[in-house]
mmCIF file of C-alpha atoms in Angstrom:
data_model
loop_
_atom_site.group_PDB
_atom_site.id
_atom_site.type_symbol
_atom_site.label_atom_id
_atom_site.label_comp_id
_atom_site.label_asym_id
_atom_site.label_seq_id
_atom_site.Cartn_x
_atom_site.Cartn_y
_atom_site.Cartn_z
ATOM 1 C CA MET Y 1 118.799 62.354 96.022
ATOM 2 C CA VAL Y 2 115.510 64.208 96.085
ATOM 3 C CA MET Y 3 112.845 63.067 93.610
ATOM 4 C CA GLY Y 4 112.861 65.244 90.533
ATOM 5 C CA SER Y 5 116.625 65.572 90.233
ATOM 6 C CA ARG Y 6 116.655 62.440 88.105
ATOM 7 C CA THR Y 7 114.275 61.546 85.267
ATOM 8 C CA LYS Y 8 111.755 58.992 86.549
ATOM 9 C CA TRP Y 9 108.454 57.855 85.199
ATOM 10 C CA LEU Y 10 105.231 58.322 87.127
ATOM 11 C CA MET Y 11 102.481 56.768 84.962
ATOM 12 C CA VAL Y 12 99.999 55.420 87.483
ATOM 13 C CA ALA Y 13 97.400 58.196 87.825
ATOM 14 C CA ALA Y 14 96.803 58.507 84.086
ATOM 15 C CA LEU Y 15 97.017 54.870 83.044
ATOM 16 C CA ILE Y 16 95.625 52.744 85.850
ATOM 17 C CA ILE Y 17 91.881 52.273 86.182
ATOM 18 C CA VAL Y 18 91.943 49.083 88.199
ATOM 19 C CA ALA Y 19 93.063 50.637 91.488
ATOM 20 C CA ALA Y 20 90.319 51.264 94.027
ATOM 21 C CA VAL Y 21 89.083 54.767 94.715
ATOM 22 C CA VAL Y 22 90.653 54.747 98.157
ATOM 23 C CA ALA Y 23 94.003 53.862 96.658
ATOM 24 C CA SER Y 24 93.793 56.742 94.197
ATOM 25 C CA LEU Y 25 93.084 59.047 97.111
ATOM 26 C CA PHE Y 26 96.259 57.833 98.795
ATOM 27 C CA ILE Y 27 98.211 58.865 95.727
ATOM 28 C CA ARG Y 28 96.600 62.293 95.529
ATOM 29 C CA PHE Y 29 96.700 62.998 99.254
ATOM 30 C CA PHE Y 30 100.343 62.329 99.745
ATOM 31 C CA LEU Y 31 101.946 62.915 96.344
ATOM 32 C CA VAL Y 32 104.659 65.602 96.317
ATOM 33 C CA PRO Y 33 105.899 68.186 95.266
ATOM 34 C CA ARG Y 34 103.400 69.964 97.472
ATOM 35 C CA SER Y 35 101.747 72.526 95.227
ATOM 36 C CA PRO Y 36 98.133 73.715 95.492
ATOM 37 C CA PRO Y 37 95.846 71.328 93.573
ATOM 38 C CA ALA Y 38 93.385 72.494 90.955
ATOM 39 C CA PHE Y 39 90.484 70.543 92.527
ATOM 40 C CA PRO Y 40 89.226 70.292 96.118
ATOM 41 C CA LEU Y 41 90.749 67.683 98.379
ATOM 42 C CA PRO Y 42 90.212 66.739 101.950
ATOM 43 C CA ASN Y 43 92.663 68.327 104.368
ATOM 44 C CA VAL Y 44 95.656 66.207 105.147
ATOM 45 C CA VAL Y 45 98.347 66.714 107.768
ATOM 46 C CA ASP Y 46 101.578 64.826 106.936
ATOM 47 C CA TYR Y 47 103.499 64.168 110.144
ATOM 48 C CA GLY Y 48 106.194 62.228 108.331
ATOM 49 C CA LEU Y 49 107.213 62.230 104.672
ATOM 50 C CA LEU Y 50 110.297 61.367 102.701
ATOM 51 C CA TYR Y 51 110.493 61.614 98.933
ATOM 52 C CA CYS Y 52 113.805 60.474 97.467
ATOM 53 C CA ASN Y 53 114.824 58.138 94.659
ATOM 54 C CA ASP Y 54 117.849 56.048 95.495
ATOM 55 C CA ASP Y 55 116.253 52.683 94.631
ATOM 56 C CA VAL Y 56 116.811 49.718 96.914
ATOM 57 C CA ILE Y 57 115.929 46.438 95.142
ATOM 58 C CA ILE Y 58 113.822 44.094 97.253
ATOM 59 C CA PRO Y 59 113.810 40.471 96.173
ATOM 60 C CA GLY Y 60 110.628 38.494 95.803
ATOM 61 C CA ASN Y 61 109.309 36.043 98.440
ATOM 62 C CA THR Y 62 110.213 38.458 101.209
ATOM 63 C CA MET Y 63 108.591 40.522 103.922
ATOM 64 C CA ILE Y 64 110.239 43.846 104.738
ATOM 65 C CA ILE Y 65 109.691 45.802 107.939
ATOM 66 C CA LEU Y 66 110.048 49.571 108.282
ATOM 67 C CA TYR Y 67 109.897 51.137 111.765
ATOM 68 C CA LEU Y 68 108.375 54.600 112.277
ATOM 69 C CA HIS Y 69 108.905 56.586 115.481
ATOM 70 C CA PRO Y 70 106.358 59.183 116.673
ATOM 71 C CA HIS Y 71 107.690 62.368 118.247
ATOM 72 C CA GLY Y 72 105.135 64.185 120.334
ATOM 73 C CA SER Y 73 101.428 63.272 120.249
ATOM 74 C CA VAL Y 74 99.903 62.949 116.745
ATOM 75 C CA GLU Y 75 96.775 61.406 115.204
ATOM 76 C CA VAL Y 76 97.182 59.310 112.090
ATOM 77 C CA ASN Y 77 94.923 57.302 109.798
ATOM 78 C CA ASN Y 78 96.959 56.736 106.618
ATOM 79 C CA VAL Y 79 100.309 55.295 105.660
ATOM 80 C CA VAL Y 80 101.789 55.289 102.141
ATOM 81 C CA ILE Y 81 104.997 53.699 100.900
ATOM 82 C CA TYR Y 82 106.460 54.700 97.542
ATOM 83 C CA VAL Y 83 107.200 51.720 95.266
ATOM 84 C CA SER Y 84 109.208 51.559 92.055
ATOM 85 C CA PHE Y 85 109.823 49.057 89.288
ATOM 86 C CA PRO Y 86 113.139 49.944 87.632
ATOM 87 C CA ILE Y 87 113.194 49.025 83.959
ATOM 88 C CA GLY Y 88 115.998 46.510 84.574
ATOM 89 C CA ILE Y 89 113.908 44.284 86.893
ATOM 90 C CA ILE Y 90 110.508 44.440 85.176
ATOM 91 C CA ASN Y 91 110.995 41.209 83.191
ATOM 92 C CA GLU Y 92 112.038 39.419 86.404
ATOM 93 C CA THR Y 93 109.006 40.773 88.190
ATOM 94 C CA LEU Y 94 106.628 39.733 85.364
ATOM 95 C CA SER Y 95 108.209 36.281 85.249
ATOM 96 C CA ALA Y 96 107.624 35.830 88.983
ATOM 97 C CA LEU Y 97 104.033 36.985 88.511
ATOM 98 C CA SER Y 98 103.465 34.409 85.774
ATOM 99 C CA ARG Y 99 104.216 31.618 88.276
ATOM 100 C CA LEU Y 100 101.454 32.766 90.615
ATOM 101 C CA THR Y 101 97.852 31.623 90.428
ATOM 102 C CA SER Y 102 96.600 35.153 90.965
ATOM 103 C CA SER Y 103 98.056 38.662 90.970
ATOM 104 C CA GLU Y 104 95.832 39.706 93.860
ATOM 105 C CA GLY Y 105 97.641 39.178 97.119
ATOM 106 C CA SER Y 106 101.058 39.136 95.433
ATOM 107 C CA MET Y 107 101.825 42.270 97.426
ATOM 108 C CA ILE Y 108 100.338 43.066 100.832
ATOM 109 C CA ILE Y 109 100.984 46.100 103.025
ATOM 110 C CA GLY Y 110 100.149 46.194 106.714
ATOM 111 C CA VAL Y 111 100.506 48.643 109.620
ATOM 112 C CA TYR Y 112 101.377 47.416 113.093
ATOM 113 C CA VAL Y 113 101.140 49.502 116.239
ATOM 114 C CA ASN Y 114 103.051 48.159 119.247
ATOM 115 C CA GLY Y 115 103.442 44.860 117.494
ATOM 116 C CA ARG Y 116 99.790 44.290 116.614
ATOM 117 C CA LEU Y 117 98.298 44.447 113.113
ATOM 118 C CA VAL Y 118 95.810 47.353 112.852
ATOM 119 C CA ALA Y 119 95.235 47.477 109.084
ATOM 120 C CA PHE Y 120 96.272 45.857 105.816
ATOM 121 C CA ASN Y 121 95.746 46.142 102.077
ATOM 122 C CA ASN Y 122 96.071 43.046 99.888
ATOM 123 C CA LYS Y 123 94.866 44.513 96.579
ATOM 124 C CA SER Y 124 98.398 44.548 95.151
ATOM 125 C CA GLU Y 125 97.992 47.987 93.546
ATOM 126 C CA PRO Y 126 101.716 48.311 92.582
ATOM 127 C CA VAL Y 127 101.598 44.977 90.726
ATOM 128 C CA MET Y 128 98.348 45.867 88.978
ATOM 129 C CA SER Y 129 99.865 49.197 88.034
ATOM 130 C CA LEU Y 130 102.876 47.422 86.499
ATOM 131 C CA ILE Y 131 100.692 45.006 84.533
ATOM 132 C CA ASN Y 132 98.485 47.686 83.101
ATOM 133 C CA THR Y 133 101.406 49.979 82.303
ATOM 134 C CA VAL Y 134 103.307 47.293 80.422
ATOM 135 C CA ASN Y 135 100.214 46.221 78.471
ATOM 136 C CA HIS Y 136 99.110 49.738 77.615
ATOM 137 C CA PRO Y 137 99.516 51.029 74.010
ATOM 138 C CA TYR Y 138 101.570 54.175 73.642
ATOM 139 C CA PHE Y 139 101.731 56.961 71.086
ATOM 140 C CA HIS Y 140 104.788 58.886 70.007
ATOM 141 C CA GLY Y 141 104.023 61.452 67.331
ATOM 142 C CA ASN Y 142 101.905 59.594 64.780
ATOM 143 C CA GLU Y 143 103.342 56.200 65.707
ATOM 144 C CA THR Y 144 101.709 53.613 67.970
ATOM 145 C CA MET Y 145 104.183 51.517 69.957
ATOM 146 C CA ASN Y 146 104.369 48.989 72.769
ATOM 147 C CA PHE Y 147 105.744 49.601 76.253
ATOM 148 C CA TRP Y 148 109.334 48.583 75.472
ATOM 149 C CA GLN Y 149 109.502 50.716 72.331
ATOM 150 C CA PHE Y 150 108.156 53.652 74.297
ATOM 151 C CA VAL Y 151 110.712 53.109 77.054
ATOM 152 C CA LYS Y 152 113.522 53.225 74.502
ATOM 153 C CA VAL Y 153 112.234 56.368 72.811
ATOM 154 C CA GLU Y 154 111.605 58.209 76.075
ATOM 155 C CA ASN Y 155 114.709 56.805 77.875
ATOM 156 C CA ALA Y 156 112.477 55.944 80.840
ATOM 157 C CA THR Y 157 114.125 54.523 83.935
ATOM 158 C CA SER Y 158 111.289 53.198 86.070
ATOM 159 C CA ILE Y 159 107.548 52.909 86.771
ATOM 160 C CA ASP Y 160 106.774 54.633 90.055
ATOM 161 C CA THR Y 161 103.655 54.177 92.150
ATOM 162 C CA THR Y 162 102.505 53.985 95.746
ATOM 163 C CA PHE Y 163 101.080 51.396 98.133
ATOM 164 C CA GLY Y 164 98.865 52.665 100.928
ATOM 165 C CA VAL Y 165 96.566 51.625 103.723
ATOM 166 C CA GLY Y 166 93.975 53.577 105.716
ATOM 167 C CA PHE Y 167 92.544 52.853 109.131
ATOM 168 C CA SER Y 168 90.505 54.393 111.916
ATOM 169 C CA THR Y 169 92.263 57.445 113.429
ATOM 170 C CA ILE Y 170 94.608 56.541 116.263
ATOM 171 C CA ASN Y 171 96.676 58.723 118.592
ATOM 172 C CA VAL Y 172 100.331 57.755 118.846
ATOM 173 C CA THR Y 173 102.975 59.065 121.191
ATOM 174 C CA PRO Y 174 106.748 58.519 121.644
ATOM 175 C CA SER Y 175 105.966 55.436 123.730
ATOM 176 C CA ASP Y 176 104.403 53.743 120.672
ATOM 177 C CA THR Y 177 106.110 51.964 117.785
ATOM 178 C CA ILE Y 178 104.641 51.898 114.304
ATOM 179 C CA ALA Y 179 105.847 49.243 111.851
ATOM 180 C CA VAL Y 180 104.990 49.000 108.188
ATOM 181 C CA VAL Y 181 105.265 45.558 106.647
ATOM 182 C CA ILE Y 182 105.263 44.815 102.914
ATOM 183 C CA TYR Y 183 105.084 41.247 101.769
ATOM 184 C CA SER Y 184 105.809 40.634 98.055
ATOM 185 C CA ALA Y 185 105.998 37.481 95.979
ATOM 186 C CA VAL Y 186 107.778 39.493 93.266
ATOM 187 C CA PRO Y 187 110.830 41.738 93.150
ATOM 188 C CA TYR Y 188 110.371 45.528 93.344
ATOM 189 C CA ALA Y 189 112.253 48.577 94.581
ATOM 190 C CA LEU Y 190 111.855 51.134 97.314
ATOM 191 C CA PRO Y 191 112.814 54.711 96.340
ATOM 192 C CA SER Y 192 114.837 55.824 99.350
ATOM 193 C CA CYS Y 193 116.793 58.624 101.017
ATOM 194 C CA VAL Y 194 120.434 58.083 101.978
ATOM 195 C CA VAL Y 195 120.443 59.212 105.593
ATOM 196 C CA ASN Y 196 122.472 58.185 108.641
ATOM 197 C CA SER Y 197 120.029 59.265 111.326
ATOM 198 C CA GLU Y 198 116.477 60.333 112.016
ATOM 199 C CA VAL Y 199 117.843 63.816 112.684
ATOM 200 C CA GLU Y 200 118.864 64.023 109.030
ATOM 201 C CA GLU Y 201 115.347 62.912 108.037
ATOM 202 C CA VAL Y 202 113.733 65.717 110.016
ATOM 203 C CA LYS Y 203 116.056 68.226 108.378
ATOM 204 C CA LEU Y 204 114.970 67.012 104.903
ATOM 205 C CA MET Y 205 111.298 67.133 105.906
ATOM 206 C CA VAL Y 206 111.474 70.719 107.148
ATOM 207 C CA GLU Y 207 113.798 72.106 104.471
ATOM 208 C CA ASN Y 208 111.640 70.666 101.666
ATOM 209 C CA ASN Y 209 108.314 71.538 103.329
ATOM 210 C CA TRP Y 210 107.268 67.883 103.105
ATOM 211 C CA ILE Y 211 105.374 67.767 106.386
ATOM 212 C CA GLY Y 212 102.473 69.973 107.480
ATOM 213 C CA LEU Y 213 99.121 70.817 105.965
ATOM 214 C CA LEU Y 214 98.105 69.797 102.464
ATOM 215 C CA PRO Y 215 96.703 71.448 100.331
ATOM 216 C CA LEU Y 216 98.988 74.390 100.912
ATOM 217 C CA ARG Y 217 97.194 77.711 101.398
ATOM 218 C CA SER Y 218 97.994 81.091 102.882
ATOM 219 C CA ASN Y 219 98.030 81.055 106.670
ATOM 220 C CA GLY Y 220 97.235 77.360 106.671
ATOM 221 C CA THR Y 221 98.532 75.456 109.694
ATOM 222 C CA PRO Y 222 100.381 73.454 110.734
ATOM 223 C CA THR Y 223 103.453 74.186 108.663
ATOM 224 C CA ALA Y 224 106.625 72.116 108.623
ATOM 225 C CA GLU Y 225 108.333 74.638 110.835
ATOM 226 C CA GLN Y 226 105.491 74.589 113.353
ATOM 227 C CA LEU Y 227 105.475 70.796 113.583
ATOM 228 C CA TYR Y 228 109.235 70.812 114.048
ATOM 229 C CA GLU Y 229 109.106 73.502 116.768
ATOM 230 C CA GLU Y 230 106.279 71.686 118.538
ATOM 231 C CA GLY Y 231 108.179 68.424 118.320
ATOM 232 C CA ARG Y 232 105.272 66.674 116.578
ATOM 233 C CA TYR Y 233 106.454 64.556 113.658
ATOM 234 C CA ILE Y 234 107.181 60.945 112.742
ATOM 235 C CA THR Y 235 110.540 59.717 111.593
ATOM 236 C CA GLU Y 236 111.656 56.422 110.062
ATOM 237 C CA GLU Y 237 114.460 54.244 111.301
ATOM 238 C CA PRO Y 238 117.069 54.339 108.504
ATOM 239 C CA THR Y 239 117.186 50.549 108.279
ATOM 240 C CA ILE Y 240 115.221 48.124 106.129
ATOM 241 C CA TYR Y 241 114.562 44.821 107.874
ATOM 242 C CA ILE Y 242 113.795 41.678 105.904
ATOM 243 C CA VAL Y 243 112.240 38.255 106.459
ATOM 244 C CA ASN Y 244 112.633 35.572 103.787
ATOM 245 C CA VAL Y 245 109.411 33.705 103.018
ATOM 246 C CA SER Y 246 109.593 30.080 101.842
ATOM 247 C CA LYS Y 247 106.284 30.104 99.904
ATOM 248 C CA PRO Y 248 103.532 32.597 98.979
ATOM 249 C CA ILE Y 249 101.386 33.680 101.906
ATOM 250 C CA GLN Y 250 97.676 34.468 102.024
ATOM 251 C CA GLY Y 251 97.862 37.291 104.600
ATOM 252 C CA LEU Y 252 99.962 39.014 107.199
ATOM 253 C CA PRO Y 253 100.364 37.677 110.751
ATOM 254 C CA GLN Y 254 98.417 39.365 113.517
ATOM 255 C CA THR Y 255 101.617 40.013 115.454
ATOM 256 C CA LEU Y 256 104.832 41.574 114.076
ATOM 257 C CA PRO Y 257 107.377 38.991 112.966
ATOM 258 C CA THR Y 258 110.354 38.700 115.279
ATOM 259 C CA ASN Y 259 112.789 36.973 112.959
ATOM 260 C CA ALA Y 260 113.579 39.994 110.758
ATOM 261 C CA LYS Y 261 117.221 40.833 109.996
ATOM 262 C CA PRO Y 262 118.751 44.132 108.800
ATOM 263 C CA TYR Y 263 118.854 44.190 104.997
ATOM 264 C CA VAL Y 264 120.130 47.710 104.244
ATOM 265 C CA THR Y 265 121.192 50.359 106.760
ATOM 266 C CA GLY Y 266 121.854 54.093 106.328
ATOM 267 C CA ILE Y 267 118.869 54.481 104.056
ATOM 268 C CA ALA Y 268 115.175 55.297 104.629
ATOM 269 C CA PRO Y 269 112.497 54.373 102.069
ATOM 270 C CA SER Y 270 110.181 57.139 100.865
ATOM 271 C CA TYR Y 271 106.968 57.196 102.845
ATOM 272 C CA ALA Y 272 104.095 59.350 104.062
ATOM 273 C CA ILE Y 273 102.128 59.058 107.282
ATOM 274 C CA GLY Y 274 99.461 61.452 108.393
ATOM 275 C CA GLN Y 275 95.823 62.192 109.067
ATOM 276 C CA ALA Y 276 93.277 62.732 106.283
ATOM 277 C CA LEU Y 277 90.377 64.907 107.363
ATOM 278 C CA PRO Y 278 87.019 65.587 105.661
ATOM 279 C CA PRO Y 279 86.859 68.931 103.826
ATOM 280 C CA THR Y 280 84.434 70.283 106.461
ATOM 281 C CA MET Y 281 86.959 69.886 109.245
ATOM 282 C CA LYS Y 282 89.448 72.743 109.531
ATOM 283 C CA VAL Y 283 92.952 72.292 110.859
ATOM 284 C CA GLY Y 284 94.220 75.822 110.265
ATOM 285 C CA GLY Y 285 93.590 79.196 108.713
ATOM 286 C CA GLY Y 286 93.381 80.195 105.101
#
């Protein structure tokens, strides 16, 4: 189910001040629907992007692995995974957080290329977003209310955010394998697309204009159709792999874990991978 066809709750950009500037750029760079922004942004080329909302609940004390497959030769320096906290698991997540000595490091995201760790982010932005959202005062008409009262009034279903990591630009080809690992001490959800193959993913990407140049502008290139025709895009294996973790960890291993097992198949979590370019660098017309 494509995001937007169901009422969800995206509160992060307006409510969260604790996230680092780079993290906020991840959200703005890769957030869809892809409409022209009202303020200048660096150019971004998304080579892979899925944006659906069939939530897959991920238990705490786990490490999940998502495999991305380059098609053609592309340059990338950013990866973003969409993260959700459905209303029904928030108390469980907060309870798990209360047992930790620190919220920082409760969620870690890392990117591996050919089995080696190239970048990670341990700032736990999704968890910090959850904490600040739940503790934020809300207003409905002339009435001030807490989070749970606001949820009931607005019939909200989840808190949605993103978790991203940036790194020095690298060129990847079909001979390379990209893996995204998320460790979490607390339960959360991955908004996902129900797909049976990477061919179905590419169809969604092109039909919804999810890949290509952002911000959109007249005659700007590359477009989704151009990337598809050139065979330059990145798909995700429609399987979530999982590793159970016996106790909280301080960081990700330098090499990709080899003991992961399939957790859910026939589904691909929402993600974005691409290259962010400074505004002075042009990647197309317009």
